[in-house]
Coordinates of C-alpha atoms in Angstrom, one line a residue:
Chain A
X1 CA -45.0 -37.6 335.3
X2 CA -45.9 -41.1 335.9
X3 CA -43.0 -44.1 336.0
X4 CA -44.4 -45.8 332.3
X5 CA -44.5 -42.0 331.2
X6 CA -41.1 -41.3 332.7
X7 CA -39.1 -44.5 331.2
X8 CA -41.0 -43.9 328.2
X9 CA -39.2 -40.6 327.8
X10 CA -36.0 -42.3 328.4
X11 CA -36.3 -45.0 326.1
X12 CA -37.3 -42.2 323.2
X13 CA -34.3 -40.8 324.0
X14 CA -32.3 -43.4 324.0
X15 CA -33.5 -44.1 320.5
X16 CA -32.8 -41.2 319.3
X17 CA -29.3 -41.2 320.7
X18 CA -28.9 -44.3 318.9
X19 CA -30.6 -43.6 315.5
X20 CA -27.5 -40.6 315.6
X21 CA -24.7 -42.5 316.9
X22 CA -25.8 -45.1 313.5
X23 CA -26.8 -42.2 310.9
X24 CA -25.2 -39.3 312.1
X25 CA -28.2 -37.6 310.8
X26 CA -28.6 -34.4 309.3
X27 CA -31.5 -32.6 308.9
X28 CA -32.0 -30.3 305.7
X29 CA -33.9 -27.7 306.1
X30 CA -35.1 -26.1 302.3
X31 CA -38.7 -25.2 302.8
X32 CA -39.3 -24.7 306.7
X33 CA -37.7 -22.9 309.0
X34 CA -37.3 -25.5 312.2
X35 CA -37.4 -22.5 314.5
X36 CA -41.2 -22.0 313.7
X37 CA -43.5 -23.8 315.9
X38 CA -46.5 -24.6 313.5
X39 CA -48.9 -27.4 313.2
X40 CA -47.8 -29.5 309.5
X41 CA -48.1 -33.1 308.0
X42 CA -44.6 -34.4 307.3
X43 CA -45.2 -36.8 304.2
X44 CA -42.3 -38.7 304.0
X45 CA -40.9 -41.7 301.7
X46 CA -40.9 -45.0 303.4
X47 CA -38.4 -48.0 303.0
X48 CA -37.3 -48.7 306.4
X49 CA -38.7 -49.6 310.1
X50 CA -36.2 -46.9 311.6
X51 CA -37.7 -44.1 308.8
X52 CA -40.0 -42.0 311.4
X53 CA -37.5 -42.7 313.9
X54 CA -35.2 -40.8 311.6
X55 CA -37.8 -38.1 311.2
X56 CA -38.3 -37.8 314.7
X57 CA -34.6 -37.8 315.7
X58 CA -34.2 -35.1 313.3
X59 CA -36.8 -32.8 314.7
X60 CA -36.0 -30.4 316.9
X61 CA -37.4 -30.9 320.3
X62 CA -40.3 -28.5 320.0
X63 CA -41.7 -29.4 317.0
X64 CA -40.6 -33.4 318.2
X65 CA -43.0 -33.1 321.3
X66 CA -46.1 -32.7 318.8
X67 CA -45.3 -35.0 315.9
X68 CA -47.1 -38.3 316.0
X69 CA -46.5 -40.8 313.5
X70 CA -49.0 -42.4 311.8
X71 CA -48.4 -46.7 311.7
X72 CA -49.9 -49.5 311.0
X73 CA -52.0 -50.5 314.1
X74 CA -51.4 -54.7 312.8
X75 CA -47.4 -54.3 313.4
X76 CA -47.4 -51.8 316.2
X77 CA -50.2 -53.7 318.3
X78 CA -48.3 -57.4 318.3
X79 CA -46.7 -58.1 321.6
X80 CA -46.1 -56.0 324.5
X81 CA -42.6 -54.0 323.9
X82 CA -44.2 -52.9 320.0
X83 CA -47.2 -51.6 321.6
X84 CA -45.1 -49.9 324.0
X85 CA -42.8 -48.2 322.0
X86 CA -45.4 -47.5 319.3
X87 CA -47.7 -45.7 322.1
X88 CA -45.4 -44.8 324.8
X89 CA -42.4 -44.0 323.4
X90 CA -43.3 -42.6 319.8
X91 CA -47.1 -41.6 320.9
X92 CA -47.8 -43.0 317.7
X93 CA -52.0 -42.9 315.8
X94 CA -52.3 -46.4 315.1
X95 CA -54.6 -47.1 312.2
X96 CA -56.0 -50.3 310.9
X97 CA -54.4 -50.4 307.3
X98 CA -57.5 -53.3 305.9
X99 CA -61.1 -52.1 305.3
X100 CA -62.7 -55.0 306.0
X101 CA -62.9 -55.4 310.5
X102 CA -61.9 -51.7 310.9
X103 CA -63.8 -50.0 313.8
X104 CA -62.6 -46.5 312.7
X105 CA -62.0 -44.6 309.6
X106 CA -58.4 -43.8 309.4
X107 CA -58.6 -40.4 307.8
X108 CA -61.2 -39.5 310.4
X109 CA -58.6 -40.9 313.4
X110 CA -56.2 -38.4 311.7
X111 CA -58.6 -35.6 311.4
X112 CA -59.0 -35.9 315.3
X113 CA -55.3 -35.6 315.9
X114 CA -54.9 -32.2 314.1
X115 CA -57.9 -31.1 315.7
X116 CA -56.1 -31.8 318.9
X117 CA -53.2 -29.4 317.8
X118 CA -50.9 -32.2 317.3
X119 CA -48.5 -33.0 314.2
X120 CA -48.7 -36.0 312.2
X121 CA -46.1 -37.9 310.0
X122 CA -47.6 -39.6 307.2
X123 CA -46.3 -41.9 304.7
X124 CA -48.5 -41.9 302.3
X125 CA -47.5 -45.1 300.2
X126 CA -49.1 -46.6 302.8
X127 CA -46.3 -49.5 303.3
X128 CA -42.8 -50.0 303.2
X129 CA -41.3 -50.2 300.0
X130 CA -39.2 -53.2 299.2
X131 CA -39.1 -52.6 295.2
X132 CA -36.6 -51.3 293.2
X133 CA -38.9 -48.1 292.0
X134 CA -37.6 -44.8 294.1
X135 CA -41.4 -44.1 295.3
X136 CA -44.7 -46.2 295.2
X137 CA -47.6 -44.6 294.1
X138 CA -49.5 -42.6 296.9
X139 CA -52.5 -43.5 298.7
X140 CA -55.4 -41.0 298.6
X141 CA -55.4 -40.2 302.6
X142 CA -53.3 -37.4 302.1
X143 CA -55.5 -35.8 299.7
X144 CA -58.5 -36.0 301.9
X145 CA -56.5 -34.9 305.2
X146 CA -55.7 -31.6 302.3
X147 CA -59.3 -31.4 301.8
X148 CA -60.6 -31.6 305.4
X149 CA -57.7 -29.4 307.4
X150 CA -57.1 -27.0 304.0
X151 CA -54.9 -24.8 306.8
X152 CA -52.7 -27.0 307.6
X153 CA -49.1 -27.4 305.8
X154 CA -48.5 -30.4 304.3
X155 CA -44.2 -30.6 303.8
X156 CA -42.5 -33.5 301.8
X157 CA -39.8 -35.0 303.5
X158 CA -37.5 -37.2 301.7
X159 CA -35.3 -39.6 304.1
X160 CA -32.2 -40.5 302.4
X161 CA -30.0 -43.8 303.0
X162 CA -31.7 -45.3 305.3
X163 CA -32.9 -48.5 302.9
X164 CA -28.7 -48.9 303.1
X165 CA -28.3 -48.8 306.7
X166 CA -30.9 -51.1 307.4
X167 CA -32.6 -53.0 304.2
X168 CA -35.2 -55.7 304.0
X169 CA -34.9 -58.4 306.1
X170 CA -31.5 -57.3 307.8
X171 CA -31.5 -57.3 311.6
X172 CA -28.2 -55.3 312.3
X173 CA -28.0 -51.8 311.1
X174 CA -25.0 -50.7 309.5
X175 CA -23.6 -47.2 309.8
X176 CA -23.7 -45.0 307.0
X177 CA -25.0 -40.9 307.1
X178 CA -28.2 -40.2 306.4
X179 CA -30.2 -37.0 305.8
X180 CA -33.5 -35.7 306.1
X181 CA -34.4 -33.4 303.6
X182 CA -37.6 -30.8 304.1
X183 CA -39.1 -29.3 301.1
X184 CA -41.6 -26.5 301.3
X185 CA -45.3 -26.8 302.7
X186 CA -48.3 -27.2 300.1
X187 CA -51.5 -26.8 300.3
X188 CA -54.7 -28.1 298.1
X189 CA -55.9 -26.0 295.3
X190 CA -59.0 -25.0 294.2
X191 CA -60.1 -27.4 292.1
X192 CA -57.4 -29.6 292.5
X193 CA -59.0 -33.4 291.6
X194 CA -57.2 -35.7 293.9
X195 CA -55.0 -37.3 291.7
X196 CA -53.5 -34.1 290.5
X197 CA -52.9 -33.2 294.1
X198 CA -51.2 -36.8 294.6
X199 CA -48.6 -36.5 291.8
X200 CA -47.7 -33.1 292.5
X201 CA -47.4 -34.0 296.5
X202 CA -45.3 -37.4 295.1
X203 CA -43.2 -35.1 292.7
X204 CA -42.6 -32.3 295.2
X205 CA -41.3 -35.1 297.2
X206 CA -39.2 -36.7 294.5
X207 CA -37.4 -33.3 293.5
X208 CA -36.3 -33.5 297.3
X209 CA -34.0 -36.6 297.0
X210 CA -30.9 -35.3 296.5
X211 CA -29.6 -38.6 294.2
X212 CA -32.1 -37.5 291.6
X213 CA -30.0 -33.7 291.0
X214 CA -26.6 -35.4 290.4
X215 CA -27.9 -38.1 287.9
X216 CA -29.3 -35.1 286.2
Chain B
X1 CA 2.9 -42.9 332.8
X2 CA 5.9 -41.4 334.9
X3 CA 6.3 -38.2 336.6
X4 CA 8.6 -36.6 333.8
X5 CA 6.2 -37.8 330.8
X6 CA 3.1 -36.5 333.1
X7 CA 5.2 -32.9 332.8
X8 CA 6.0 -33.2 329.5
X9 CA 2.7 -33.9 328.4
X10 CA 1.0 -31.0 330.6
X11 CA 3.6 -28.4 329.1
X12 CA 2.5 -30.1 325.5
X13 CA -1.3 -29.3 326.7
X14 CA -1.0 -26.2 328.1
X15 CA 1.4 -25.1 324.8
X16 CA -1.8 -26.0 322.9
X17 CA -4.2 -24.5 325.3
X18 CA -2.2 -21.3 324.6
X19 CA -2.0 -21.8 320.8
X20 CA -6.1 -21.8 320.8
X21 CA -6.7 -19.2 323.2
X22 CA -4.6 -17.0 321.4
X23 CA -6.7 -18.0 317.9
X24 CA -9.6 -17.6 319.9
X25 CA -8.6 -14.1 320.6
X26 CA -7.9 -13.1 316.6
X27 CA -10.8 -14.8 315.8
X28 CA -13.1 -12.6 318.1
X29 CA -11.3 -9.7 316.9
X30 CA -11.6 -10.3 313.1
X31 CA -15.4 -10.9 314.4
X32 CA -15.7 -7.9 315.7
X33 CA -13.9 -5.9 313.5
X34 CA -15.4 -7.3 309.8
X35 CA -18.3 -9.4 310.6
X36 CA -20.3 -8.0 313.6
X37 CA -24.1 -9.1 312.5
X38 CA -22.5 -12.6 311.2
X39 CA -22.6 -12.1 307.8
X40 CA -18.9 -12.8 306.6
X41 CA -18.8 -16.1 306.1
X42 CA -15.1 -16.5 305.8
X43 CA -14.5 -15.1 309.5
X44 CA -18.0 -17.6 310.5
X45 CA -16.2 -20.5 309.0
X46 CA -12.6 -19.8 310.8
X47 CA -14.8 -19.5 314.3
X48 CA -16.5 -22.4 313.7
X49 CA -12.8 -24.0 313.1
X50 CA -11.7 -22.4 315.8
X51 CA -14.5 -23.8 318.3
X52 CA -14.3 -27.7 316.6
X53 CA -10.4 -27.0 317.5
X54 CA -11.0 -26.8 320.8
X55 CA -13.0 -29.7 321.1
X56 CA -10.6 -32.1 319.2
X57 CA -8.0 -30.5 321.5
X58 CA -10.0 -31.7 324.4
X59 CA -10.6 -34.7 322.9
X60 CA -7.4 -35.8 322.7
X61 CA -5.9 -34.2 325.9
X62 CA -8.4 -36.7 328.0
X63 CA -7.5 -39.4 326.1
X64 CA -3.3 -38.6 326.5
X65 CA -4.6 -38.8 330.3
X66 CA -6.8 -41.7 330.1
X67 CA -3.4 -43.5 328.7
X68 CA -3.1 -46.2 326.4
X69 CA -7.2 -47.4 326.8
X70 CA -7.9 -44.0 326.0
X71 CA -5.9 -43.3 323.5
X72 CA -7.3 -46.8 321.8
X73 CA -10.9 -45.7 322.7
X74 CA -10.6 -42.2 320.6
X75 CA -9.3 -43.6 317.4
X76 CA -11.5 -46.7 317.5
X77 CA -14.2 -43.5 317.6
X78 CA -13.1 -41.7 315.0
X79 CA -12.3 -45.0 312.8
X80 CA -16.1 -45.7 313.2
X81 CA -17.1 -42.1 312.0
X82 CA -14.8 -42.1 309.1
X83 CA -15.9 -45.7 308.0
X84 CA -19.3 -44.3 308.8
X85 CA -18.4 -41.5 306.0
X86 CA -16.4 -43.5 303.5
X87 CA -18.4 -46.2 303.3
X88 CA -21.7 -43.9 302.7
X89 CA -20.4 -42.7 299.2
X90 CA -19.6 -46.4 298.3
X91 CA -21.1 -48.7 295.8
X92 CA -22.2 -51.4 298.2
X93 CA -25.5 -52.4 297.8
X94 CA -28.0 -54.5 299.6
X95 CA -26.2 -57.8 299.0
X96 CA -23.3 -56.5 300.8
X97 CA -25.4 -55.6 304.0
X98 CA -23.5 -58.4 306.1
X99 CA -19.8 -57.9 305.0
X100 CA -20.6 -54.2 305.8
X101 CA -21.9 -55.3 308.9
X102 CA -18.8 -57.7 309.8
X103 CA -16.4 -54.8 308.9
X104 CA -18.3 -52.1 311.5
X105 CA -19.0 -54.5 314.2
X106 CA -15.8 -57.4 314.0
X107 CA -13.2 -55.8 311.7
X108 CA -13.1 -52.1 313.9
X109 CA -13.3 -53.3 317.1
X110 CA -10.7 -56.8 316.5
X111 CA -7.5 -54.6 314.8
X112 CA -8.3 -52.2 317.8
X113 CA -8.3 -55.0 320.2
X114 CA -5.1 -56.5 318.9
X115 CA -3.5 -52.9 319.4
X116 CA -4.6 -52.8 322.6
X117 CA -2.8 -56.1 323.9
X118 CA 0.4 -54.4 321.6
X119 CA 0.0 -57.7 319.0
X120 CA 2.2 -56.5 316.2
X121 CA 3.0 -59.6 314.5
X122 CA -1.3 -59.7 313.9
X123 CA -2.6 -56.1 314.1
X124 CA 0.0 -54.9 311.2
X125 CA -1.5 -58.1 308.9
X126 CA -5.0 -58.3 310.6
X127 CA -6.7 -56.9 307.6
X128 CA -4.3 -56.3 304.8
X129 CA -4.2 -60.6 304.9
X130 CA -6.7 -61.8 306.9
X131 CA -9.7 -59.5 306.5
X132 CA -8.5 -58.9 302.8
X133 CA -9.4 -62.4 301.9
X134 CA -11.9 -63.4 304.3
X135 CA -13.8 -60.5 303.2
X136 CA -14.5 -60.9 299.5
X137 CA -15.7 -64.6 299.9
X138 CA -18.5 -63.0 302.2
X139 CA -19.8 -61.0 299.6
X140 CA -19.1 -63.7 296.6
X141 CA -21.2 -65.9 298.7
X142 CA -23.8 -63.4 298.5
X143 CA -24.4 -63.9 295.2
X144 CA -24.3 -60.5 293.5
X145 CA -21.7 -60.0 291.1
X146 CA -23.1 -56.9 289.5
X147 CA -20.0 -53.9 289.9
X148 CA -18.0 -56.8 292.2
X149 CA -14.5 -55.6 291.9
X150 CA -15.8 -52.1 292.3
X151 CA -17.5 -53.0 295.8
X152 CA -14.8 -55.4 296.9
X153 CA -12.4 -52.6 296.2
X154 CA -13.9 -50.0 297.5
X155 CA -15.0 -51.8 301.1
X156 CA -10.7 -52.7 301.2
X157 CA -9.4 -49.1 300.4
X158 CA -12.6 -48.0 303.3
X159 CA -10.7 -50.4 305.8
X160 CA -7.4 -49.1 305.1
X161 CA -7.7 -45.5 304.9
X162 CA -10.6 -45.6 307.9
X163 CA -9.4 -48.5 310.2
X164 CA -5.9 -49.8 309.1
X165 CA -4.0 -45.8 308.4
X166 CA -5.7 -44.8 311.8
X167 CA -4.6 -47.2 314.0
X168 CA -1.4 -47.0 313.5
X169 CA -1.8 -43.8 315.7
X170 CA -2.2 -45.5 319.1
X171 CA 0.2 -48.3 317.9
X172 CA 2.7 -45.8 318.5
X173 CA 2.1 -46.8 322.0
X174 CA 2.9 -50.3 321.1
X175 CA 6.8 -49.4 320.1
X176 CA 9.2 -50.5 322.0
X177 CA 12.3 -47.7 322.2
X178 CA 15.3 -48.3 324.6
X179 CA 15.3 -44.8 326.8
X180 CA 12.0 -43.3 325.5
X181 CA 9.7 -46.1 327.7
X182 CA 6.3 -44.9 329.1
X183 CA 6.6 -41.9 326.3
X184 CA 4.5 -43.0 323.8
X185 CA 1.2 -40.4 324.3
X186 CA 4.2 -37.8 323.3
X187 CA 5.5 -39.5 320.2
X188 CA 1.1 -39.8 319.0
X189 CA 1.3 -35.9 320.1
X190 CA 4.4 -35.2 318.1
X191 CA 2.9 -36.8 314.9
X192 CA -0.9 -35.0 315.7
X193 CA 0.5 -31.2 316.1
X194 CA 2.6 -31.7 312.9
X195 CA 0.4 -33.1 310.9
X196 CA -2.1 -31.0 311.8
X197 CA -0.3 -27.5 312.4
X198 CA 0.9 -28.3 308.7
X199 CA -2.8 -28.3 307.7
X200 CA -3.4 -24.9 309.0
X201 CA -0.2 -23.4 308.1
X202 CA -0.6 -24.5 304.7
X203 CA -3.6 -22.8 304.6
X204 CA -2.5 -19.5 306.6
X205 CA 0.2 -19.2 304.3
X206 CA -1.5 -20.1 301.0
X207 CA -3.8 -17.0 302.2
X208 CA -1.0 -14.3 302.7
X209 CA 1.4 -14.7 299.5
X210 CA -0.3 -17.8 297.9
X211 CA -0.6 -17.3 293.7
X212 CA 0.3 -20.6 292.1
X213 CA -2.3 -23.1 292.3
X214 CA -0.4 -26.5 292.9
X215 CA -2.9 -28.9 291.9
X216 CA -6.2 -27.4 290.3
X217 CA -7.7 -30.1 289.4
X218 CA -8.3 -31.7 292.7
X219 CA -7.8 -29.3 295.3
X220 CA -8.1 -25.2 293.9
X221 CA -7.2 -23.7 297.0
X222 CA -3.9 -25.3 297.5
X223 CA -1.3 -23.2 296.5
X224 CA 2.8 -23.9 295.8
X225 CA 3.3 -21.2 298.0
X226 CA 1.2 -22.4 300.8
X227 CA 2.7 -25.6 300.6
X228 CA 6.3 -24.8 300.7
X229 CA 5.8 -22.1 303.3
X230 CA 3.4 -24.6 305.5
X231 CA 5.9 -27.8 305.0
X232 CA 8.9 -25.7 306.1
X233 CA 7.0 -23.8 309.3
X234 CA 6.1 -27.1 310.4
X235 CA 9.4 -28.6 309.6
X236 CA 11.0 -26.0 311.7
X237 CA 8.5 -26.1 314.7
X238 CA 8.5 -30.0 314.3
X239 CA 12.6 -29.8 314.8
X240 CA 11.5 -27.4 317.9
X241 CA 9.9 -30.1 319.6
X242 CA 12.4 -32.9 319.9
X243 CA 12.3 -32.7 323.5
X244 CA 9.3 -34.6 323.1
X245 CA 10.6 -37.4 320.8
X246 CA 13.5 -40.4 320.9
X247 CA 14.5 -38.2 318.3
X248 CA 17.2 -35.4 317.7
X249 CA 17.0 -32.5 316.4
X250 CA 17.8 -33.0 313.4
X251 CA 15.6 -36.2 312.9
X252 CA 12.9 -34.4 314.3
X253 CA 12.9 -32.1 311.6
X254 CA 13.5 -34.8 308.8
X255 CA 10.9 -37.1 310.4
X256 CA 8.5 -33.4 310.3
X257 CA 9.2 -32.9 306.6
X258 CA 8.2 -36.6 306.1
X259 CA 5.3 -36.4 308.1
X260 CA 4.6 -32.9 306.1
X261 CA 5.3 -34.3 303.0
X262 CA 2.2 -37.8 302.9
X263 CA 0.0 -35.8 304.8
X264 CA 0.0 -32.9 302.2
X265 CA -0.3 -35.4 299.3
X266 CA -2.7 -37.9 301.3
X267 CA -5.0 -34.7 301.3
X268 CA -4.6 -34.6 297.3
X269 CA -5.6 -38.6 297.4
X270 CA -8.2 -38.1 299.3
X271 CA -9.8 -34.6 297.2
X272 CA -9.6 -37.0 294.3
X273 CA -11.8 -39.1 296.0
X274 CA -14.3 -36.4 297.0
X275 CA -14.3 -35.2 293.3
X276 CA -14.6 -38.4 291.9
X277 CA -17.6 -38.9 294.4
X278 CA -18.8 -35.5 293.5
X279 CA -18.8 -34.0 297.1
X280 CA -17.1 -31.3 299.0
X281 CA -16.6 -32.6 302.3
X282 CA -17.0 -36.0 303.4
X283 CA -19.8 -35.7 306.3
X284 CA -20.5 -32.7 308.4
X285 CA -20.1 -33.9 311.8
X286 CA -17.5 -31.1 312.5
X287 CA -18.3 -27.9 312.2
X288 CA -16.4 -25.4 310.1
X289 CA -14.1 -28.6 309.0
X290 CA -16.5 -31.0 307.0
X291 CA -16.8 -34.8 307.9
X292 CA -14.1 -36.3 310.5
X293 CA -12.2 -37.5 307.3
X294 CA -11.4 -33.9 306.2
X295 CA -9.7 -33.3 309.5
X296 CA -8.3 -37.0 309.4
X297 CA -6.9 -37.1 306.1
X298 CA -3.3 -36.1 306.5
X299 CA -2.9 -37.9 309.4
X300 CA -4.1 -41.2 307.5
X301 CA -1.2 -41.0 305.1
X302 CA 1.0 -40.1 307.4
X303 CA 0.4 -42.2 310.4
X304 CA 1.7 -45.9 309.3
X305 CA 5.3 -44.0 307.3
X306 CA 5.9 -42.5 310.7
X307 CA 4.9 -45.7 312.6
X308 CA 7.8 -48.0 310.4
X309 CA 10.2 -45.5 310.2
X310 CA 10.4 -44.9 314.2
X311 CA 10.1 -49.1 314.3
X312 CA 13.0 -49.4 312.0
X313 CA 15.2 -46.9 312.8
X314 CA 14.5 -46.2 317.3
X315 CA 13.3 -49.2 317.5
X316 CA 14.5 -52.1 320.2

């Protein structure tokens, strides 16, 4: 192991030590079993900066080792410590979110990774979300990962509290507990047109927020 | 801490030591004997109590070593993860992001500091009058008044159940009683095995002949029985250990009952809060017990009432 690789490692751990010591996090486990080692697509709800450090933090260490997040290469890439944790520290698939200047198609960047044998952690509404709605409407790269890996599980992850602990704008996190939820894998059906397989994915994820069950 | 305290406190430790090795013991032997592949959950869950015991035991016997900057150190730590919990099945919203932040990161660590340098005349009004006021102008200046009173309220009850009701632990350290000096790690021990010997005889007892159900609508598996039985086991045992207190024996036991007595019904205050919030335990941090306010809660209520009454009444 190389010294970058080596503090890199550290540092990883370090975050993770501190994403606990804030959230106390918990990891739910209602679909998967965490024991099995299998390649998936975590598609998780996104509100936060610290979200797929949650994910991550959550995982245990064998299926951690594997799961790259997928970020947005104009935030990740902007000075020297981003572009270190994003690709050091959180081996992170950076993708140019705009069309226009993009070298390489982000579905096919992804398509490469699980052909590699790695994980990915998607978040399919394809920013942060600062509104008041609960979810934003997904982006269609999750259906067409679906359509070009059909084997691989896709699970819904739903990441609870962390918009609290650190909201829009706010600097300092503050301490509250957060879960992560994991629902069941899915899979694209036969004949599934791609917006059917977008609100069921973005409902299957929904049903996981556990907020939703005690408003009834 | 001098040589006779240092004894004191060992023959406290290894009393506990003894206490857990011997549940340790009954626990692997109901294990064995009723739930070998695992599957009674009962026997899994007193284990799992069992294990977290000995960890909290530990815990605390480092920081009884460590002396008064341990002793600060540990319930500054478990003010954080109970604030942590409580403050989790609030109202606050986004608005309130920096008074939450000033209460974590200034309020915590300042009433622990001011118990630290033994500050009474400040740490005792530190937040019921300072933070109480400076608190709520934070958040007004926020802007959001939607559910105000609610949050306001809600972030002063978190600080003084959490932060306030906690500290008041180590500030036993901070008494001053004529022929008990350099004692105080065995008055905090005193109040910590009643409190919490009370917790688990409630519930042993509550188990053999408990039938009455004292409060159902907040708690359904206290029982009159297990209380009465619990309060006056831990009374007695309480009066057994006045070696370890300014006390005599008969205040031991009267200060036991009292202790007893708020922790019981600071566990009722605290359900209602759980029910109200419409969860079962508060976090699950510890395993077996729930969030580190389930194992707290008796010891919130009772911590400050034993704190004045040994000021008053021992005090110099």
């Amino acid at each position: 192991m190389n010294f970058r690789a080596w503090i890199a490692d550290l540092a990883g751990g370090a975050i993770a030590f501190f994403a606990r010591a804030v959230t106390a996090v918990q990891p739910v486990w209602t679909g998967i079993d965490p024991a099995q080692v299998r390649q998936r697509v975590y598609f998780a709800n996104h509100a936060s900066h610290g979200d797929f450090v949650l994910i991550w933090a959550a995982l245990p260490p064998a299926l951690r080792r594997s799961a790259r997040p997928v970020a947005g290469a104009d935030y990740w890439d902007r000075g020297d410590l981003r572009r270190f944790i994003g690709r050091d520290v959180f081996n992170a698939l950076l993708i140019a979110r705009n069309a226009e200047g993009r070298s390489a198609d982000p579905v096919e960047q992804m398509d490469d990774v699980l052909d590699d044998g790695s994980s990915l952690i998607l978040f399919p509404e394809g920013t942060r979300n600062l509104t008041e709605e609960v979810l934003l409407p997904f982006k269609s790269g999750l259906f067409h990962l679906a359509r070009t890996c059909p084997e691989i599980e896709m699970v819904p992850v739903w990441i609870e509290n962390l918009n609290r602990v650190l909201p829009k704008g706010a600097v300092v996190p503050v301490p509250l507990m957060c879960k992560v939820v994991f629902g069941a894998p899915m899979h694209l059906e036969e004949d599934e047109e791609k917006d059917e397989f977008l609100t069921r994915t973005r409902n299957a994820l929904l049903a996981l927020n556990p907020k939703a069950e005690t408003r009834g | 801490m001098n040589n006779n305290t240092m004894s004191d406190l060992l023959t406290v430790i290894s009393g506990i030591v003894g206490v857990l090795l011997v549940a340790s013991l009954i626990g692997w032997l109901l294990q064995r004997r009723l739930s070998p592949d695992g599957r009674n959950e009962a026997i899994e869950n007193l284990n799992a109590r069992i294990k977290a015991w000995w960890v909290m035991a530990i815990a605390l016997a480092l920081a009884f070593l460590g002396g008064r900057t341990g002793v600060v150190i540990l319930f500054a730590l478990c003010s954080f993860a109970a604030l942590r919990e409580f403050m989790t099945l609030t109202n606050a919203t986004r608005a309130d992001h920096r008074t939450l932040a000033a209460v974590f990161f200034i309020v915590l660590p300042v009433q622990y500091y001011l118990i630290w340098i033994e500050w009474y005349g400040m740490f005792s009004i530190f937040i019921p009058v300072w933070v109480f006021l400076l608190l709520p102008i934070v958040s007004a200046l926020s802007g959001d008044t939607r559910n105000f009173l609610i949050r306001i309220a809600e972030m002063q009850w978190a600080l003084m159940i959490c932060v306030f009701c906690v500290s008041h632990v180590p500030a036993l350290l901070t008494l001053n009683i004529p022929g008990y000096e350099g004692r105080g790690v065995l008055l905090i021990a005193f109040l910590v095995i009643v409190v919490q010997l009370s917790d688990v005889l409630q519930y042993v007892w509550g188990k053999l002949i408990g039938r009455r159900k004292i409060a159902p609508s907040l708690s359904p598996s206290k029982t009159v029985e297990g209380f009465i039985g619990g309060a006056l086991s831990a009374t007695l045992i309480g009066a057994a250990l006045w070696w370890m207190t300014p006390f005599s024996p008969f205040h031991a036991a009267l200060m036991s009952l009292i202790i007893t007595l708020m922790g019981f019904l600071g566990g009722l205050v605290m359900s209602a809060i759980k029910r109200d919030r419409g969860v079962k335990d508060w976090g699950h941090s510890i395993a077996g017990h729930g969030g580190f306010i389930d194992r707290l809660d008796s010891v919130v209520f009772a911590a400050p009432i034993f704190f004045h009454l040994t000021r008053y009444y021992w005090g110099a």
